[in-house]
PDB file of C-alpha atoms in Angstrom:
ATOM      1  CA  UNK A   1      45.486  85.816 116.952  1.00 84.00           C
ATOM      2  CA  UNK A   2      45.794  89.147 115.104  1.00 87.00           C
ATOM      3  CA  UNK A   3      45.617  90.981 118.829  1.00 89.00           C
ATOM      4  CA  UNK A   4      47.933  88.592 120.223  1.00 91.00           C
ATOM      5  CA  UNK A   5      50.669  89.157 117.133  1.00 90.00           C
ATOM      6  CA  UNK A   6      50.230  93.186 118.200  1.00 91.00           C
ATOM      7  CA  UNK A   7      50.805  92.560 121.709  1.00 93.00           C
ATOM      8  CA  UNK A   8      53.834  90.408 121.096  1.00 93.00           C
ATOM      9  CA  UNK A   9      55.297  92.844 118.379  1.00 93.00           C
ATOM     10  CA  UNK A  10      54.772  95.984 120.426  1.00 94.00           C
ATOM     11  CA  UNK A  11      56.380  94.134 123.629  1.00 96.00           C
ATOM     12  CA  UNK A  12      59.420  93.395 121.358  1.00 95.00           C
ATOM     13  CA  UNK A  13      59.496  96.862 120.452  1.00 95.00           C
ATOM     14  CA  UNK A  14      59.415  98.162 123.498  1.00 96.00           C
ATOM     15  CA  UNK A  15      62.085  95.874 125.038  1.00 95.00           C
ATOM     16  CA  UNK A  16      64.362  97.279 121.985  1.00 96.00           C
ATOM     17  CA  UNK A  17      63.529 100.910 122.517  1.00 94.00           C
ATOM     18  CA  UNK A  18      64.247 100.504 126.199  1.00 94.00           C
ATOM     19  CA  UNK A  19      67.766  98.408 125.344  1.00 92.00           C
ATOM     20  CA  UNK A  20      68.767 101.355 123.033  1.00 91.00           C
ATOM     21  CA  UNK A  21      68.261 103.891 125.696  1.00 87.00           C
ATOM     22  CA  UNK A  22      69.834 101.986 128.284  1.00 85.00           C
ATOM     23  CA  UNK A  23      72.832 101.740 125.899  1.00 84.00           C
ATOM     24  CA  UNK A  24      72.684 105.440 125.343  1.00 83.00           C
ATOM     25  CA  UNK A  25      72.757 106.126 129.012  1.00 81.00           C
ATOM     26  CA  UNK A  26      75.566 104.079 130.081  1.00 81.00           C
ATOM     27  CA  UNK A  27      77.777 104.587 127.266  1.00 79.00           C
ATOM     28  CA  UNK A  28      76.735 107.570 124.943  1.00 73.00           C
ATOM     29  CA  UNK A  29      75.674 110.158 127.263  1.00 69.00           C
ATOM     30  CA  UNK A  30      76.590 112.426 124.533  1.00 66.00           C
ATOM     31  CA  UNK A  31      79.527 114.194 126.493  1.00 68.00           C
ATOM     32  CA  UNK A  32      82.588 115.341 124.754  1.00 70.00           C
ATOM     33  CA  UNK A  33      85.526 113.224 124.508  1.00 67.00           C
ATOM     34  CA  UNK A  34      88.161 113.565 127.486  1.00 72.00           C
ATOM     35  CA  UNK A  35      90.928 115.297 126.692  1.00 74.00           C
ATOM     36  CA  UNK A  36      93.793 113.479 126.281  1.00 74.00           C
ATOM     37  CA  UNK A  37      96.280 115.957 125.520  1.00 79.00           C
ATOM     38  CA  UNK A  38      99.228 117.317 127.153  1.00 83.00           C
ATOM     39  CA  UNK A  39     102.603 118.075 126.849  1.00 86.00           C
ATOM     40  CA  UNK A  40     104.197 116.632 123.678  1.00 85.00           C
ATOM     41  CA  UNK A  41     107.143 114.446 124.685  1.00 87.00           C
ATOM     42  CA  UNK A  42     109.043 115.601 121.659  1.00 88.00           C
ATOM     43  CA  UNK A  43     109.227 119.126 120.274  1.00 89.00           C
ATOM     44  CA  UNK A  44     108.259 119.664 116.312  1.00 88.00           C
ATOM     45  CA  UNK A  45     112.066 120.494 115.859  1.00 90.00           C
ATOM     46  CA  UNK A  46     112.689 116.903 117.518  1.00 91.00           C
ATOM     47  CA  UNK A  47     110.481 115.171 115.022  1.00 88.00           C
ATOM     48  CA  UNK A  48     111.617 113.825 111.673  1.00 84.00           C
ATOM     49  CA  UNK A  49     110.301 112.503 108.507  1.00 82.00           C
ATOM     50  CA  UNK A  50     111.445 108.907 108.274  1.00 77.00           C
ATOM     51  CA  UNK A  51     109.798 107.873 105.238  1.00 78.00           C
ATOM     52  CA  UNK A  52     106.784 109.055 102.734  1.00 80.00           C
ATOM     53  CA  UNK A  53     105.393 106.066 101.320  1.00 78.00           C
ATOM     54  CA  UNK A  54     103.326 105.979  98.190  1.00 75.00           C
ATOM     55  CA  UNK A  55     100.635 103.849  99.840  1.00 74.00           C
ATOM     56  CA  UNK A  56      99.579 104.039 103.222  1.00 79.00           C
ATOM     57  CA  UNK A  57     101.092 101.766 105.776  1.00 83.00           C
ATOM     58  CA  UNK A  58      99.027  99.315 107.133  1.00 82.00           C
ATOM     59  CA  UNK A  59     101.387  98.635 110.375  1.00 88.00           C
ATOM     60  CA  UNK A  60     104.692  99.642 111.407  1.00 92.00           C
ATOM     61  CA  UNK A  61     107.515  97.682 113.990  1.00 94.00           C
ATOM     62  CA  UNK A  62     110.233  98.462 115.316  1.00 93.00           C
ATOM     63  CA  UNK A  63     112.981  95.613 116.272  1.00 94.00           C
ATOM     64  CA  UNK A  64     115.001  95.933 119.472  1.00 92.00           C
ATOM     65  CA  UNK A  65     118.707  96.622 117.383  1.00 92.00           C
ATOM     66  CA  UNK A  66     116.426  99.565 115.690  1.00 91.00           C
ATOM     67  CA  UNK A  67     115.063  97.660 112.345  1.00 94.00           C
ATOM     68  CA  UNK A  68     112.018  99.520 110.907  1.00 93.00           C
ATOM     69  CA  UNK A  69     109.409  96.660 109.405  1.00 94.00           C
ATOM     70  CA  UNK A  70     106.338  98.255 107.625  1.00 92.00           C
ATOM     71  CA  UNK A  71     103.673  96.457 105.170  1.00 88.00           C
ATOM     72  CA  UNK A  72     101.045  98.299 103.133  1.00 83.00           C
ATOM     73  CA  UNK A  73      97.543  98.530 103.785  1.00 76.00           C
ATOM     74  CA  UNK A  74      95.766  95.790 102.133  1.00 66.00           C
ATOM     75  CA  UNK A  75      93.136  98.488 101.297  1.00 70.00           C
ATOM     76  CA  UNK A  76      95.073 101.110  99.710  1.00 66.00           C
ATOM     77  CA  UNK A  77      95.072 100.428  95.873  1.00 60.00           C
ATOM     78  CA  UNK A  78      93.065  98.003  93.909  1.00 52.00           C
ATOM     79  CA  UNK A  79      96.465  96.778  92.228  1.00 57.00           C
ATOM     80  CA  UNK A  80      97.499  95.589  96.084  1.00 51.00           C
ATOM     81  CA  UNK A  81      97.706  92.237  95.178  1.00 52.00           C
ATOM     82  CA  UNK A  82     100.355  92.455  92.876  1.00 57.00           C
ATOM     83  CA  UNK A  83     102.758  94.695  94.337  1.00 67.00           C
ATOM     84  CA  UNK A  84     105.378  93.960  97.636  1.00 70.00           C
ATOM     85  CA  UNK A  85     103.692  93.910 100.723  1.00 83.00           C
ATOM     86  CA  UNK A  86     106.237  93.779 103.180  1.00 90.00           C
ATOM     87  CA  UNK A  87     109.200  96.518 103.543  1.00 91.00           C
ATOM     88  CA  UNK A  88     112.198  97.045 105.517  1.00 93.00           C
ATOM     89  CA  UNK A  89     113.242 100.903 105.784  1.00 91.00           C
ATOM     90  CA  UNK A  90     117.034 100.834 104.454  1.00 91.00           C
ATOM     91  CA  UNK A  91     118.880 104.244 104.387  1.00 88.00           C
ATOM     92  CA  UNK A  92     115.617 105.574 104.238  1.00 84.00           C
ATOM     93  CA  UNK A  93     114.367 104.057 101.325  1.00 86.00           C
ATOM     94  CA  UNK A  94     111.515 101.031 101.638  1.00 88.00           C
ATOM     95  CA  UNK A  95     112.900  97.847 100.390  1.00 91.00           C
ATOM     96  CA  UNK A  96     110.905  94.584  99.856  1.00 92.00           C
ATOM     97  CA  UNK A  97     111.570  92.155 102.895  1.00 92.00           C
ATOM     98  CA  UNK A  98     112.700  89.238 103.033  1.00 92.00           C
ATOM     99  CA  UNK A  99     113.115  89.897  99.090  1.00 91.00           C
ATOM    100  CA  UNK A 100     111.721  91.102  96.129  1.00 89.00           C
ATOM    101  CA  UNK A 101     111.153  87.534  95.123  1.00 89.00           C
ATOM    102  CA  UNK A 102     109.641  86.139  98.177  1.00 88.00           C
ATOM    103  CA  UNK A 103     106.298  88.675  98.216  1.00 86.00           C
ATOM    104  CA  UNK A 104     104.454  86.420  96.604  1.00 83.00           C
ATOM    105  CA  UNK A 105     104.157  84.384  99.712  1.00 83.00           C
ATOM    106  CA  UNK A 106     101.795  87.195 101.008  1.00 83.00           C
ATOM    107  CA  UNK A 107      98.405  87.904  99.963  1.00 78.00           C
ATOM    108  CA  UNK A 108      97.433  90.409 102.081  1.00 78.00           C
ATOM    109  CA  UNK A 109      99.276  91.139 106.057  1.00 83.00           C
ATOM    110  CA  UNK A 110      97.217  93.189 108.093  1.00 82.00           C
ATOM    111  CA  UNK A 111      99.356  93.042 110.945  1.00 87.00           C
ATOM    112  CA  UNK A 112     103.392  92.625 111.932  1.00 91.00           C
ATOM    113  CA  UNK A 113     105.386  92.915 115.010  1.00 95.00           C
ATOM    114  CA  UNK A 114     108.977  91.700 115.869  1.00 95.00           C
ATOM    115  CA  UNK A 115     109.550  90.220 119.203  1.00 94.00           C
ATOM    116  CA  UNK A 116     112.756  89.972 121.496  1.00 93.00           C
ATOM    117  CA  UNK A 117     113.767  86.303 119.759  1.00 94.00           C
ATOM    118  CA  UNK A 118     114.831  87.542 116.559  1.00 94.00           C
ATOM    119  CA  UNK A 119     111.439  86.964 114.524  1.00 96.00           C
ATOM    120  CA  UNK A 120     109.177  89.077 112.634  1.00 96.00           C
ATOM    121  CA  UNK A 121     105.557  87.611 113.143  1.00 96.00           C
ATOM    122  CA  UNK A 122     102.910  88.770 109.907  1.00 92.00           C
ATOM    123  CA  UNK A 123      99.228  87.952 110.232  1.00 90.00           C
ATOM    124  CA  UNK A 124      96.831  87.673 107.142  1.00 85.00           C
ATOM    125  CA  UNK A 125      93.238  87.236 107.969  1.00 82.00           C
ATOM    126  CA  UNK A 126      90.810  84.908 105.611  1.00 76.00           C
ATOM    127  CA  UNK A 127      89.521  86.678 102.851  1.00 71.00           C
ATOM    128  CA  UNK A 128      86.100  86.501 101.071  1.00 70.00           C
ATOM    129  CA  UNK A 129      87.073  83.523  99.082  1.00 70.00           C
ATOM    130  CA  UNK A 130      87.409  81.380 102.562  1.00 66.00           C
ATOM    131  CA  UNK A 131      90.877  81.029 102.612  1.00 76.00           C
ATOM    132  CA  UNK A 132      92.365  80.447 106.210  1.00 84.00           C
ATOM    133  CA  UNK A 133      94.153  82.962 108.445  1.00 88.00           C
ATOM    134  CA  UNK A 134      97.824  82.797 108.420  1.00 88.00           C
ATOM    135  CA  UNK A 135     100.199  83.128 111.092  1.00 92.00           C
ATOM    136  CA  UNK A 136     103.798  83.658 109.689  1.00 92.00           C
ATOM    137  CA  UNK A 137     107.089  83.829 111.728  1.00 95.00           C
ATOM    138  CA  UNK A 138     110.291  84.983 110.092  1.00 95.00           C
ATOM    139  CA  UNK A 139     113.659  85.197 111.333  1.00 95.00           C
ATOM    140  CA  UNK A 140     114.991  88.387 111.122  1.00 95.00           C
ATOM    141  CA  UNK A 141     118.722  87.265 110.619  1.00 92.00           C
ATOM    142  CA  UNK A 142     118.032  85.297 107.704  1.00 90.00           C
ATOM    143  CA  UNK A 143     114.563  86.027 106.487  1.00 87.00           C
ATOM    144  CA  UNK A 144     113.316  82.744 106.164  1.00 85.00           C
TER     145      UNK A 144
END
């Protein structure tokens, strides 16, 4: 019985080792990452800083008419659940969007995008307290 258990264990370890070697040969040959560089589209003089937020942004999206929206990364600060989460860049300043009062709607936005129908989409993944993932859509014209 003990011999049979050792054979099974040795076979299992051999199979795992072969699988790992196979993965290494297929995906991780130790080669350097292929260069993806090239000539920049814009020169350094053509770039400008749009904003320097206090907390790192999570996602940034630009509407078809040039409005800029962003959220704070949910892991940015321990007090992140008490502060505004979603912002619009207006005249170089981050303004809570759709309003400061509406920030209570958000818990931890983790993704946002604007579509061509004039909506801002926001997703909040499920949290450790088992709250459900939420997908929210807002009308950009009214904020509703």
